[in-house]
Each structure stands twice: as structure tokens, then as C-alpha cells.
Short mmCIF file of C-alpha atoms in Angstrom, two decimals:
data_model
loop_
_atom_site.label_atom_id
_atom_site.label_comp_id
_atom_site.label_asym_id
_atom_site.label_seq_id
_atom_site.Cartn_x
_atom_site.Cartn_y
_atom_site.Cartn_z
CA MET A 1 2.72 -3.18 33.36
CA ASP A 2 5.44 -4.02 34.75
CA THR A 3 2.74 -7.87 33.82
CA VAL A 4 3.46 -6.62 30.13
CA ASN A 5 7.00 -8.01 29.80
CA THR A 6 6.38 -11.90 30.89
CA VAL A 7 3.14 -12.30 29.93
CA CYS A 8 3.73 -14.02 27.05
CA ALA A 9 6.68 -15.11 27.36
CA PRO A 10 6.52 -18.68 27.51
CA SER A 11 8.52 -21.37 29.82
CA GLY A 12 12.42 -21.14 28.19
CA HIS A 13 11.10 -18.70 25.56
CA ASP A 14 10.93 -21.62 23.10
CA TRP A 15 9.44 -19.13 19.22
CA GLN A 16 6.72 -22.33 19.73
CA GLY A 17 5.32 -22.50 22.96
CA ILE A 18 4.46 -17.92 22.46
CA ASN A 19 1.48 -17.63 22.61
CA TRP A 20 -0.11 -14.91 19.67
CA PHE A 21 -2.85 -14.23 21.25
CA ARG A 22 -1.61 -12.52 24.06
CA ALA A 23 0.77 -11.10 22.14
CA ASN A 24 -1.13 -8.78 20.09
CA ARG A 25 -3.58 -8.21 22.83
CA GLN A 26 -0.80 -6.86 25.33
CA VAL A 27 0.17 -4.45 22.44
CA ARG A 28 -2.77 -3.64 21.43
CA ARG A 29 -4.16 -2.05 24.99
CA LEU A 30 -0.36 -0.68 24.97
CA GLN A 31 -1.75 0.36 21.64
CA ALA A 32 -5.51 1.72 22.68
CA ARG A 33 -3.69 3.05 25.56
CA ILE A 34 -1.02 5.92 23.54
CA ALA A 35 -3.66 6.75 21.45
CA LYS A 36 -5.37 7.97 24.44
CA ALA A 37 -3.00 9.49 25.77
CA THR A 38 -2.04 11.11 21.92
CA LYS A 39 -5.89 12.26 21.94
CA GLU A 40 -5.95 13.89 25.05
CA GLY A 41 -2.30 15.83 24.80
CA ARG A 42 -0.79 14.19 27.05
CA HIS A 43 2.37 14.03 25.48
CA GLY A 44 4.05 13.11 28.31
CA ARG A 45 2.39 10.35 29.40
CA ALA A 46 2.03 8.44 25.41
CA LYS A 47 5.23 8.51 25.56
CA ALA A 48 6.39 6.89 28.67
CA LEU A 49 3.39 4.31 27.11
CA GLN A 50 5.71 4.25 23.78
CA TRP A 51 9.02 2.96 25.76
CA LEU A 52 6.84 0.98 27.65
CA LEU A 53 6.09 -1.16 24.61
CA THR A 54 9.30 -0.95 22.68
CA HIS A 55 10.63 -2.49 25.40
CA SER A 56 7.89 -5.41 26.52
CA TYR A 57 8.57 -9.48 25.48
CA SER A 58 5.52 -9.39 23.65
CA GLY A 59 6.39 -6.40 20.92
CA ARG A 60 9.64 -7.78 21.27
CA VAL A 61 8.28 -10.83 19.84
CA LEU A 62 5.14 -8.71 17.06
CA ALA A 63 8.18 -7.96 15.76
CA VAL A 64 10.23 -11.17 15.22
CA LYS A 65 7.39 -12.18 13.12
CA ARG A 66 6.15 -9.91 11.13
CA VAL A 67 9.98 -9.22 9.90
CA THR A 68 10.04 -12.95 9.14
CA THR A 69 6.70 -13.15 7.62
CA ASN A 70 6.21 -10.75 5.11
CA ARG A 71 7.29 -10.50 1.58
CA GLY A 72 11.23 -10.30 2.35
CA LYS A 73 12.00 -12.59 5.15
CA HIS A 74 14.67 -13.93 2.72
CA THR A 75 15.95 -10.51 2.15
CA PRO A 76 18.97 -11.15 3.61
CA GLY A 77 21.24 -6.91 4.59
CA VAL A 78 24.15 -6.21 4.34
CA ASP A 79 25.53 -9.42 7.56
CA ASN A 80 23.55 -11.69 5.20
CA ILE A 81 21.46 -13.38 7.14
CA VAL A 82 18.02 -13.90 7.56
CA TRP A 83 16.54 -15.69 10.49
CA LYS A 84 14.96 -18.98 9.04
CA THR A 85 14.87 -21.30 12.19
CA PRO A 86 12.92 -20.99 15.49
CA THR A 87 16.11 -20.89 17.52
CA ALA A 88 16.82 -17.89 14.82
CA LYS A 89 13.91 -16.32 15.51
CA THR A 90 14.06 -17.25 19.61
CA ASN A 91 17.41 -15.28 19.35
CA ALA A 92 15.50 -12.57 17.35
CA ILE A 93 13.82 -12.19 20.30
CA ALA A 94 16.67 -11.77 22.73
CA SER A 95 18.68 -9.47 20.17
CA LEU A 96 15.86 -6.90 20.51
CA LYS A 97 17.70 -4.54 23.10
CA ARG A 98 17.52 -0.54 23.08
CA ARG A 99 20.96 -0.50 24.53
CA GLY A 100 24.11 -0.11 22.88
CA TYR A 101 22.27 -1.10 19.60
CA LYS A 102 23.88 -0.09 16.42
CA PRO A 103 22.16 0.00 13.22
CA LEU A 104 24.03 -1.54 10.26
CA PRO A 105 24.54 0.57 6.62
CA LEU A 106 21.79 -0.21 4.53
CA ARG A 107 22.45 -2.70 0.98
CA ARG A 108 21.41 -0.95 -1.76
CA ILE A 109 19.66 -1.51 -4.63
CA HIS A 110 18.50 0.38 -7.56
CA ILE A 111 14.55 -0.88 -9.01
CA PRO A 112 13.05 0.22 -12.83
CA LYS A 113 10.29 3.07 -12.87
CA LYS A 114 8.22 3.51 -15.31
CA ASN A 115 9.22 6.85 -16.63
CA GLY A 116 12.47 4.81 -17.64
CA LYS A 117 14.17 6.37 -14.75
CA THR A 118 15.64 3.97 -11.16
CA ARG A 119 14.51 4.23 -7.46
CA PRO A 120 16.86 3.88 -5.03
CA LEU A 121 15.91 1.16 -2.39
CA GLY A 122 18.16 0.25 0.37
CA ILE A 123 17.57 -3.03 2.25
CA PRO A 124 18.25 -3.49 6.32
CA THR A 125 19.22 -5.73 8.09
CA MET A 126 16.99 -8.28 9.79
CA LYS A 127 17.66 -7.20 13.16
CA ASP A 128 16.90 -3.46 11.98
CA ARG A 129 13.86 -3.98 10.05
CA ALA A 130 13.37 -6.16 13.78
CA MET A 131 13.44 -2.65 15.34
CA GLN A 132 12.43 -0.94 13.09
CA ALA A 133 8.52 -2.59 13.38
CA LEU A 134 8.83 -2.74 17.70
CA TYR A 135 9.27 0.81 18.02
CA TRP A 136 6.73 1.58 14.62
CA LEU A 137 4.32 -0.32 16.25
CA ALA A 138 4.89 2.43 19.49
CA LEU A 139 4.94 5.49 16.27
CA GLU A 140 1.29 4.77 14.68
CA PRO A 141 -1.00 5.49 17.05
CA VAL A 142 0.26 8.67 18.00
CA ALA A 143 0.49 8.80 14.06
CA GLU A 144 -3.33 6.84 13.19
CA THR A 145 -4.04 10.03 15.90
CA THR A 146 -2.92 13.09 15.08
CA ALA A 147 -2.46 11.91 10.75
CA ASP A 148 -4.72 14.12 7.78
CA GLY A 149 -8.34 12.74 7.33
CA ASN A 150 -8.10 12.58 4.38
CA SER A 151 -5.12 10.69 3.37
CA TYR A 152 -4.89 7.37 3.19
CA GLY A 153 -2.08 5.74 2.31
CA PHE A 154 0.30 3.39 3.75
CA ARG A 155 -2.43 3.63 6.76
CA PRO A 156 -4.23 0.51 8.61
CA TRP A 157 -7.72 -0.33 7.13
CA ARG A 158 -7.37 2.69 4.47
CA SER A 159 -7.23 2.17 0.41
CA THR A 160 -6.66 3.85 -2.56
CA ALA A 161 -10.04 3.14 -3.10
CA ASP A 162 -10.91 5.40 -0.05
CA ALA A 163 -8.68 7.82 -1.40
CA ALA A 164 -11.43 7.70 -4.86
CA GLU A 165 -13.93 7.91 -3.20
CA GLN A 166 -13.32 11.33 -1.32
CA CYS A 167 -12.33 12.29 -5.12
CA PHE A 168 -15.65 11.27 -6.05
CA ILE A 169 -17.43 13.68 -2.96
CA CYS A 170 -14.86 16.27 -4.06
CA LEU A 171 -16.02 16.58 -7.62
CA ALA A 172 -19.30 14.56 -8.43
CA LYS A 173 -21.80 16.84 -7.80
CA ARG A 174 -23.11 19.88 -10.76
CA ASP A 175 -21.67 22.53 -8.14
CA SER A 176 -18.27 20.67 -7.03
CA ALA A 177 -14.99 22.77 -7.55
CA GLN A 178 -13.73 22.10 -12.22
CA TRP A 179 -10.79 22.91 -10.85
CA VAL A 180 -7.45 19.64 -10.23
CA LEU A 181 -3.83 20.67 -8.72
CA GLU A 182 -2.86 16.97 -9.60
CA ALA A 183 0.89 17.49 -7.51
CA ASP A 184 3.85 15.41 -7.31
CA ILE A 185 6.51 15.50 -4.49
CA ALA A 186 9.62 14.87 -5.99
CA ALA A 187 11.49 11.98 -4.49
CA CYS A 188 10.24 12.38 -1.60
CA PHE A 189 11.10 9.27 0.03
CA ASP A 190 15.07 10.17 -0.02
CA ALA A 191 14.53 15.09 0.33
CA ILE A 192 12.84 14.44 3.95
CA SER A 193 14.99 16.60 6.07
CA HIS A 194 17.03 14.91 8.47
CA GLU A 195 16.45 17.46 11.18
CA TRP A 196 12.80 18.21 10.52
CA LEU A 197 12.31 15.20 11.73
CA ILE A 198 14.93 14.02 14.57
CA ASP A 199 12.19 18.10 16.04
CA ASN A 200 9.40 16.52 15.09
CA ILE A 201 8.52 13.16 15.03
CA PRO A 202 8.10 11.74 18.74
CA MET A 203 9.77 8.88 19.13
CA ASP A 204 13.39 7.65 20.97
CA THR A 205 15.03 10.62 19.36
CA PRO A 206 18.25 9.28 19.82
CA ILE A 207 17.33 5.39 18.00
CA LEU A 208 16.15 7.50 15.06
CA ARG A 209 18.22 10.01 14.72
CA LYS A 210 21.02 6.61 14.25
CA TRP A 211 17.94 5.54 11.29
CA LEU A 212 19.14 8.47 10.30
CA LYS A 213 22.22 8.20 9.33
CA ALA A 214 23.13 4.69 9.27
CA GLY A 215 24.15 5.76 5.47
CA PHE A 216 24.32 2.46 3.25
CA VAL A 217 26.55 0.56 1.15
CA PHE A 218 26.63 0.20 -2.76
CA LYS A 219 28.96 -1.93 -4.82
CA ASN A 220 31.24 -1.81 -0.72
CA GLU A 221 31.79 1.44 -0.95
CA LEU A 222 29.39 3.43 2.39
CA PHE A 223 27.96 6.09 1.78
CA PRO A 224 26.47 8.37 4.00
CA THR A 225 22.47 9.81 4.36
CA VAL A 226 22.50 13.73 4.86
CA ALA A 227 18.34 13.79 3.83
CA GLY A 228 15.15 11.33 3.10
CA THR A 229 14.18 8.13 4.83
CA PRO A 230 15.40 5.39 2.87
CA GLN A 231 12.85 3.66 0.60
CA GLY A 232 12.46 -0.14 1.92
CA GLY A 233 12.62 0.19 5.94
CA ILE A 234 9.25 -1.31 7.48
CA ILE A 235 8.86 2.46 9.51
CA SER A 236 9.81 4.49 6.69
CA PRO A 237 6.48 4.92 5.10
CA GLY A 238 5.01 6.03 8.79
CA LEU A 239 8.11 8.97 9.00
CA ALA A 240 7.42 9.92 5.49
CA ASN A 241 3.85 10.31 6.52
CA MET A 242 3.53 12.15 9.62
CA CYS A 243 6.04 14.13 7.60
CA LEU A 244 3.53 15.57 5.30
CA ASP A 245 0.78 15.40 7.68
CA GLY A 246 -0.32 18.57 8.51
CA LEU A 247 -0.83 19.58 5.37
CA GLU A 248 -4.97 20.06 5.64
CA GLN A 249 -4.82 21.98 8.61
CA ALA A 250 -2.01 24.33 6.65
CA LEU A 251 -4.22 25.26 3.34
CA ALA A 252 -7.27 26.01 6.20
CA LYS A 253 -5.11 28.28 8.28
CA ALA A 254 -3.92 29.77 4.94
CA PHE A 255 -7.51 29.34 3.86
CA PRO A 256 -9.71 30.73 6.76
CA GLN A 257 -12.55 32.08 4.92
CA ALA A 258 -12.60 29.28 1.90
CA LYS A 259 -15.63 27.20 2.37
CA ALA A 260 -17.30 30.00 3.40
CA SER A 261 -15.67 32.39 0.09
CA GLY A 262 -16.58 29.32 -1.96
CA LEU A 263 -12.96 27.77 -3.07
CA LYS A 264 -14.55 24.50 -3.47
CA MET A 265 -10.89 23.42 -2.38
CA HIS A 266 -10.13 19.59 -0.65
CA MET A 267 -7.17 17.80 -0.70
CA VAL A 268 -7.01 14.13 -0.39
CA ARG A 269 -3.47 12.52 -0.59
CA TYR A 270 -2.27 8.54 -1.49
CA ALA A 271 1.33 8.54 -0.09
CA ASP A 272 3.33 11.38 -1.91
CA ASP A 273 0.66 11.66 -4.50
CA LEU A 274 -1.84 14.76 -3.69
CA VAL A 275 -5.28 16.30 -5.77
CA ILE A 276 -5.73 20.38 -4.64
CA THR A 277 -9.37 20.71 -6.51
CA GLY A 278 -10.20 24.28 -5.91
CA SER A 279 -13.30 26.44 -8.46
CA SER A 280 -10.93 28.60 -10.31
CA LYS A 281 -6.78 27.68 -12.13
CA GLU A 282 -5.13 30.96 -10.59
CA LEU A 283 -7.01 30.23 -7.17
CA LEU A 284 -4.41 26.95 -7.39
CA GLU A 285 -1.75 28.57 -9.17
CA LYS A 286 -1.15 32.04 -7.31
CA GLU A 287 -2.65 31.88 -3.67
CA VAL A 288 -2.49 27.66 -3.31
CA MET A 289 0.04 26.35 -5.11
CA PRO A 290 2.79 28.78 -3.06
CA ALA A 291 1.06 27.70 0.33
CA LEU A 292 1.80 24.14 -1.27
CA VAL A 293 5.73 25.31 -1.96
CA ASP A 294 6.19 26.87 2.03
CA PHE A 295 5.54 23.58 3.42
CA LEU A 296 7.00 21.26 1.72
CA ALA A 297 10.00 23.09 1.83
CA GLU A 298 10.22 23.62 5.86
CA ARG A 299 10.07 19.68 5.39
CA GLY A 300 13.74 19.39 2.12
CA LEU A 301 10.74 18.69 0.14
CA SER A 302 9.59 20.27 -3.50
CA LEU A 303 7.10 19.53 -6.88
CA SER A 304 8.06 17.97 -9.36
CA GLU A 305 8.13 20.14 -11.60
CA GLU A 306 7.28 17.20 -14.15
CA LYS A 307 4.12 15.33 -12.72
CA THR A 308 2.96 18.91 -10.98
CA LYS A 309 0.10 20.17 -13.00
CA ILE A 310 -3.39 22.06 -12.84
CA THR A 311 -6.16 20.12 -15.49
CA HIS A 312 -10.20 21.27 -15.53
CA ILE A 313 -12.21 17.67 -14.38
CA THR A 314 -13.76 17.73 -17.94
CA ASP A 315 -9.84 17.42 -19.59
CA GLY A 316 -9.08 13.59 -17.71
CA VAL A 317 -7.68 14.03 -14.24
CA ASP A 318 -4.52 10.86 -13.44
CA PHE A 319 -4.46 9.86 -9.57
CA LEU A 320 -3.76 6.16 -8.28
CA GLY A 321 -4.04 4.33 -11.01
CA TRP A 322 -7.94 6.44 -12.28
CA ASN A 323 -8.89 8.65 -15.32
CA MET A 324 -11.39 11.34 -13.15
CA ARG A 325 -13.82 13.53 -15.38
CA LYS A 326 -16.37 14.54 -16.37
CA TYR A 327 -18.89 13.37 -19.46
CA GLY A 328 -21.24 15.70 -20.39
CA GLY A 329 -22.08 16.98 -16.55
CA LYS A 330 -21.22 13.28 -15.33
CA LEU A 331 -18.18 12.70 -13.11
CA LEU A 332 -16.67 9.04 -14.67
CA ILE A 333 -13.95 7.14 -11.65
CA LYS A 334 -12.42 4.86 -15.06
CA PRO A 335 -9.26 2.76 -15.13
CA SER A 336 -6.51 5.39 -16.53
CA LYS A 337 -5.39 4.51 -20.49
CA ALA A 338 -1.32 4.01 -18.71
CA ASN A 339 -3.14 1.77 -16.12
CA ILE A 340 -4.57 -0.86 -18.64
CA LYS A 341 -1.35 -0.61 -21.07
CA ALA A 342 1.17 -1.57 -18.30
CA HIS A 343 -1.82 -4.06 -17.47
CA LEU A 344 -1.88 -6.03 -21.31
CA SER A 345 2.33 -5.85 -21.54
CA LYS A 346 2.80 -7.93 -18.48
CA VAL A 347 0.34 -10.27 -19.08
CA ARG A 348 2.11 -10.34 -22.47
CA GLU A 349 5.55 -10.56 -21.53
CA ILE A 350 4.57 -13.23 -19.37
CA ILE A 351 2.89 -14.29 -21.97
CA LYS A 352 5.42 -14.90 -24.80
CA ALA A 353 7.90 -15.61 -21.09
CA ASN A 354 5.93 -19.43 -21.66
CA LYS A 355 5.92 -20.36 -25.05
CA THR A 356 6.49 -23.91 -23.77
CA ILE A 357 5.21 -24.77 -20.65
CA LYS A 358 1.74 -26.57 -19.28
CA GLN A 359 -1.47 -24.70 -20.45
CA ALA A 360 -2.48 -25.24 -17.46
CA ASP A 361 1.32 -23.44 -15.33
CA LEU A 362 0.97 -20.44 -17.93
CA ILE A 363 -2.94 -20.43 -16.00
CA GLY A 364 -1.64 -20.73 -12.30
CA ILE A 365 0.57 -17.21 -13.29
CA LEU A 366 -1.56 -15.51 -15.22
CA ASN A 367 -4.70 -15.29 -12.98
CA PRO A 368 -3.24 -13.85 -9.90
CA VAL A 369 -1.84 -11.29 -12.03
CA LEU A 370 -5.96 -11.03 -14.02
CA ARG A 371 -7.20 -11.58 -10.95
CA GLY A 372 -5.09 -9.16 -8.63
CA TRP A 373 -6.53 -5.75 -11.68
CA ALA A 374 -9.51 -6.32 -11.92
CA ASN A 375 -10.13 -6.73 -7.55
CA TYR A 376 -8.72 -3.25 -8.30
CA HIS A 377 -10.45 -1.78 -10.64
CA ARG A 378 -13.88 -3.33 -9.17
CA HIS A 379 -15.24 -0.44 -7.72
CA ALA A 380 -14.00 1.90 -10.48
CA VAL A 381 -17.23 2.44 -13.74
CA ALA A 382 -14.42 -1.42 -15.67
CA LYS A 383 -16.89 -3.28 -17.38
CA GLY A 384 -15.96 -2.87 -20.79
CA VAL A 385 -12.56 -2.05 -19.83
CA PHE A 386 -12.41 -5.47 -18.24
CA ALA A 387 -14.45 -6.85 -21.53
CA ARG A 388 -12.05 -5.23 -23.71
CA ASN A 389 -8.88 -6.68 -22.02
CA ASP A 390 -10.84 -9.68 -22.05
CA HIS A 391 -10.13 -9.57 -25.44
CA GLU A 392 -6.44 -8.28 -26.18
CA ILE A 393 -6.02 -11.92 -23.60
CA TRP A 394 -7.89 -13.88 -25.91
CA SER A 395 -6.03 -12.82 -29.29
CA MET A 396 -2.65 -13.37 -27.33
CA LEU A 397 -3.53 -16.19 -25.84
CA TRP A 398 -5.17 -18.05 -29.59
CA LYS A 399 -1.60 -16.70 -31.36
CA TRP A 400 0.19 -18.94 -28.40
CA ALA A 401 -2.06 -21.40 -28.60
CA LYS A 402 -1.13 -21.69 -32.64
CA ARG A 403 2.23 -21.35 -32.34
CA ARG A 404 2.74 -24.57 -30.15
CA HIS A 405 1.05 -26.17 -33.25
CA PRO A 406 2.02 -24.96 -36.54
CA ASN A 407 1.00 -27.87 -38.36
CA LYS A 408 -2.76 -28.18 -36.45
CA SER A 409 -5.89 -26.76 -37.60
CA LEU A 410 -7.57 -24.02 -36.57
CA GLN A 411 -10.02 -26.22 -35.42
CA TRP A 412 -7.94 -28.93 -33.40
CA VAL A 413 -5.60 -25.58 -32.02
CA MET A 414 -9.48 -24.77 -30.86
CA ASP A 415 -10.40 -28.38 -29.55
CA LYS A 416 -7.36 -28.69 -27.34
CA TYR A 417 -7.23 -24.57 -26.11
CA PHE A 418 -10.39 -23.57 -25.61
CA HIS A 419 -13.98 -24.42 -24.48
CA THR A 420 -17.57 -23.81 -23.72
CA ARG A 421 -18.39 -23.34 -19.97
CA GLU A 422 -22.74 -23.09 -19.33
CA GLY A 423 -22.70 -21.17 -21.86
CA ARG A 424 -19.65 -18.79 -23.12
CA LYS A 425 -17.27 -20.29 -25.81
CA TRP A 426 -13.99 -19.79 -26.13
CA ILE A 427 -13.16 -20.87 -22.17
CA PHE A 428 -8.54 -21.04 -22.16
CA ALA A 429 -9.42 -24.37 -19.53
CA ALA A 430 -7.33 -27.32 -19.08
CA GLU A 431 -7.70 -30.11 -16.91
CA LYS A 432 -6.03 -30.40 -13.57
CA ALA A 433 -2.52 -33.58 -13.13
CA ASP A 434 -5.69 -35.71 -11.47
CA GLY A 435 -8.22 -35.06 -14.11
CA LYS A 436 -10.56 -34.39 -11.48
CA GLY A 437 -12.11 -30.87 -12.11
CA GLU A 438 -9.62 -28.16 -14.02
CA HIS A 439 -8.39 -24.92 -14.25
CA GLN A 440 -9.42 -21.89 -15.92
CA LEU A 441 -8.12 -18.37 -17.64
CA PHE A 442 -9.68 -15.39 -15.21
CA ILE A 443 -12.31 -13.70 -16.79
CA GLU A 444 -12.09 -10.27 -15.40
CA ALA A 445 -15.58 -9.39 -17.52
CA SER A 446 -16.67 -11.68 -14.34
CA MET A 447 -15.98 -9.15 -11.37
CA PRO A 448 -19.22 -7.87 -10.91
CA ILE A 449 -19.02 -3.35 -9.58
CA ARG A 450 -19.30 -2.54 -6.53
CA ARG A 451 -19.29 0.77 -4.87
CA HIS A 452 -17.28 1.69 -2.49
CA VAL A 453 -18.64 2.19 1.58
CA LYS A 454 -15.28 4.37 2.25
CA ILE A 455 -14.54 4.32 5.73
CA ARG A 456 -14.79 7.45 8.04
CA MET A 457 -12.52 10.26 7.90
CA LYS A 458 -11.52 10.06 12.36
CA ALA A 459 -11.82 6.43 12.74
CA ASN A 460 -8.84 5.85 14.90
CA PRO A 461 -8.39 1.67 14.74
CA HIS A 462 -6.32 2.67 17.91
CA ASP A 463 -8.67 4.18 18.98
CA PRO A 464 -11.71 1.70 21.50
CA VAL A 465 -14.20 3.66 20.17
CA TRP A 466 -14.92 2.94 17.06
CA GLY A 467 -13.44 -0.69 18.17
CA GLU A 468 -18.31 -1.75 16.95
CA TYR A 469 -16.98 0.14 13.99
CA PHE A 470 -14.52 -1.77 12.73
CA THR A 471 -15.98 -4.49 13.29
CA ALA A 472 -19.00 -4.04 10.99
CA ARG A 473 -17.00 -2.46 8.60
CA LYS A 474 -14.46 -5.87 8.12
CA LYS A 475 -18.23 -7.94 8.44
CA GLN A 476 -18.94 -5.94 5.41
CA MET A 477 -14.93 -6.05 3.31
CA ARG A 478 -15.63 -9.91 3.79
CA ARG A 479 -19.26 -9.92 2.17
CA SER A 480 -18.38 -7.44 -0.64
CA THR A 481 -15.31 -8.87 -2.01
CA PRO A 482 -15.86 -12.26 -4.87
CA LEU A 483 -15.06 -15.26 -2.61
CA SER A 484 -12.54 -15.72 -5.85
CA CYS A 485 -10.30 -12.81 -4.40
CA ARG A 486 -10.58 -13.95 -0.85
CA VAL A 487 -7.30 -13.68 1.20
CA PRO A 488 -6.87 -14.80 5.32
CA GLU A 489 -9.19 -12.37 6.76
CA ASP A 490 -5.64 -12.15 9.21
CA ALA A 491 -3.82 -10.59 6.05
CA LEU A 492 -6.10 -8.85 4.20
CA PHE A 493 -8.11 -7.14 8.21
CA GLU A 494 -4.68 -6.72 10.04
CA ALA A 495 -3.58 -3.52 11.25
#
């Protein structure tokens, strides 16, 4: 085991000389051993392996790589430091040591929410982010082994599509549950009990306590943190997930005869959003909700009165951007009205904010937005919605084009900006600068609708037993993803 510390360390510890394949292999091996020990109930063994991983060279280089290649790589913390050069990254690897480590306070900013309120975001320093990434490498195998089977948020290989498919399984049959408890946890990340996390999260307790008590800086003033795990940290989503794991078991314990009694009770959770199905409104309101409240209270959490409600399936349930509703006994999952409105509003704002740029540049800005939204909803009943969106967007672009040429005829405007391609008229397209080919606006209705195959409930990417399953699933996901929506394989499937 001692070879783990040096196996991938290049001569002189040069960043460009790191053998990434060997580093990944060493970390995956340790994670597999941690998962196996956790599965067998050998918690002391798992703890020893976690210590080995967090002190290994392989783990440290992967942690530094993660924070220097993700979206926040240019965002500094309170120390205003980012790691851009190979030398800085090499020095960062050497700085990730437990002895003497003391995290700096978070840099607090506020980002707007859909309801007009703001969400506090705490940004750690690069070093603190790297330390969190390192310790999460060791904690994730434990989290995946002990997680609820129907928890899908912030977990490798799981997505909102899996959560939607599980909802379909629970609600689609004629004799399925007719009532749904839509539960939302109030300020989940900000209210989690520090004491509960310290007592129950199986990781290096002194390190965890330092992160939780680091405080934050807002408008040059230092504030203490007495509860919560701040949004913005790499390990925060994982800690929140582990805090909520156990809900399925708690419900099973509270209702041991649920299946035999025909209560039709199932839970589906994505991060802090969850739905629980039931055979009656009274069951959910008078029995399930109190059990849920008690479970959350132990962790310092409570339900949001504003967003928590009990709904009949024929009235429709909004969950993760979809509306799930039965029409004449048939369950259809469609993009929700709120999600469609938000999408079109975003497109409208982009077009209004770019009244004078070149057509090709506008297409370059719009296409990722249109393609991303259509790709998200391609597993739902969305073909009609895609067509309506295309019409709305065409109307926006037609106004954009006419405004640019008030003295030209409508025919001239049409000929300049809209073309016929493959028998389809009114295609918003522009020639490339080199004259070879053209930029064409993505048409949402061109997105094929395909049923999503849900991940198996007990599948664990850190357990070698599931290796063949994930290899086959990886190929299946690649085949089912349209070429126009594919991203590099290592980005799409990284655990």
C-alpha cells in the first residue's frame, strides 16, 4: 500500500509529467476497497483506507486537477489566489497536507433565485476546494454504498432523468398511487446541524469541523457559521446528500406494513427536492408528513410551507422541470409551464441584449441554450412543446431581423436571414466567415424523443461487481445521445 504515495509521482514532481492514467487507477482501486469494506460493515478498515487515500500523491494530484479544470477554476476565494500555471499547480499538490491545515473563511456572494429571493453562495479558496475534493474522493465510496436507492441528485451516473423515470414507475399504472406529497426542504444547505454532521459523517472529524466552522466574509466583515454546509464547496452537495440518506429506511421503519396494506408509498429524491406517493391524502398528511418532519428535525431541517403540498395526480405534479399528470388514466411527463416560460424568457433576453451583433454570432450564443434545453427534455413527452418553442423563437428572430433593416422590404429581410434547407423553410442561418459551410440555428423539434433507461437502484460505480454493468451503460448512453448533443466522453461520464 505504501507504493500509492509515489507510484505516479514523476521525476521532480513536474505537473506536465504526471501519469494521469496511473493516478486514476490507484485512486479507483482504493475507492473500490473502501466501498467493499463499507459494504461488509468493516468501518475501521474503511477508515484506514480513507486515510491512505487522503495522504496519497495520486489523490492529491487528482484533487488539484479537479479544481483547476472545473467551471470555478478562475474564481478566487478570500485570498484572491487562483492556480493557473504548472508551477502553481505543482506547488499546490505539495501544500495539501493535513498537519497544520487551517481553512480560510468563505467569500460570500448572493445569486438570484426564480422567486425573486437570493441564495447565499460561499466560495472557498483554491486550497480549501482542493482539500475538499481530496477528502471527497475518500468519502464518496462510503456515500454511494450507504445511499438511498431512490436518491438521484449530485451522484455519479445518476440524473434527473432517472428520477423522472422512477416517478413514472411509481405512478403510471392504473392501480398506482393517486396522491403525491411534493416536499421541499427550507434552506437545506444553510440549516443542516453541524453537530449531526460531525457525529454521523464517516470522515476525518477534525477536518470536517474546521470546514464547518470556518466562517464567511461578506462586505469585508467576518461572520461565524453556526449551521449548514455552504453552497459553493465541492464537498457540500455530498454532505447534504448523506444528511438526507436514510429517509427511505426511516419511512420503512415507520410503516413496516406499507406494502401489505396497499399504502402505495414510494419516495423519489433529487438533492433537497422530493416526492412521496401514497394511496390517500389523509395518509400523506397525517402520517407520512409527521414522520418526514421528525426525520428532518433530527438534522436541524424543516419543510418549506410555501413549496410543500399534497396533490392529486390528475391535477399534475411539477418536479425537476417536468409536469407529471394523468390524462384519462394515462400518465404523461411533459416540460412544465414554468420551465418552458423560463426557457423562452432566457432566449428572449439573449436576443434583446444582442440587437446589433452578427447573425452568426447570435446563432453561436443561442445554439447551446436551445440544444441544452431540448436535450434535457428529450426523454419526456415534448415533441409538441419543441415545435411551439421553435415558433416562438422564430417570431423573436423575425422581429430582431426587421428591426435591423427598417427601410428594407420584408422579402429582402427574409432572403437575407432565413433560408430553405432540406425542404424546411424559414431556417435562420448564416454563412461562415471563410465561406465554407454555414452556421444554422438549432431546431428543437429536430431533437429525437427517446425513453430513458433508469439506472439500477443498487448500482455502485465504486463496487467492481458492477463494472460490466457500467461499461455497458456507458455505451448505451453514448448510442442514445444525439451527435449534436454529445460532449467529450470523459466529461459526460466522469464519476
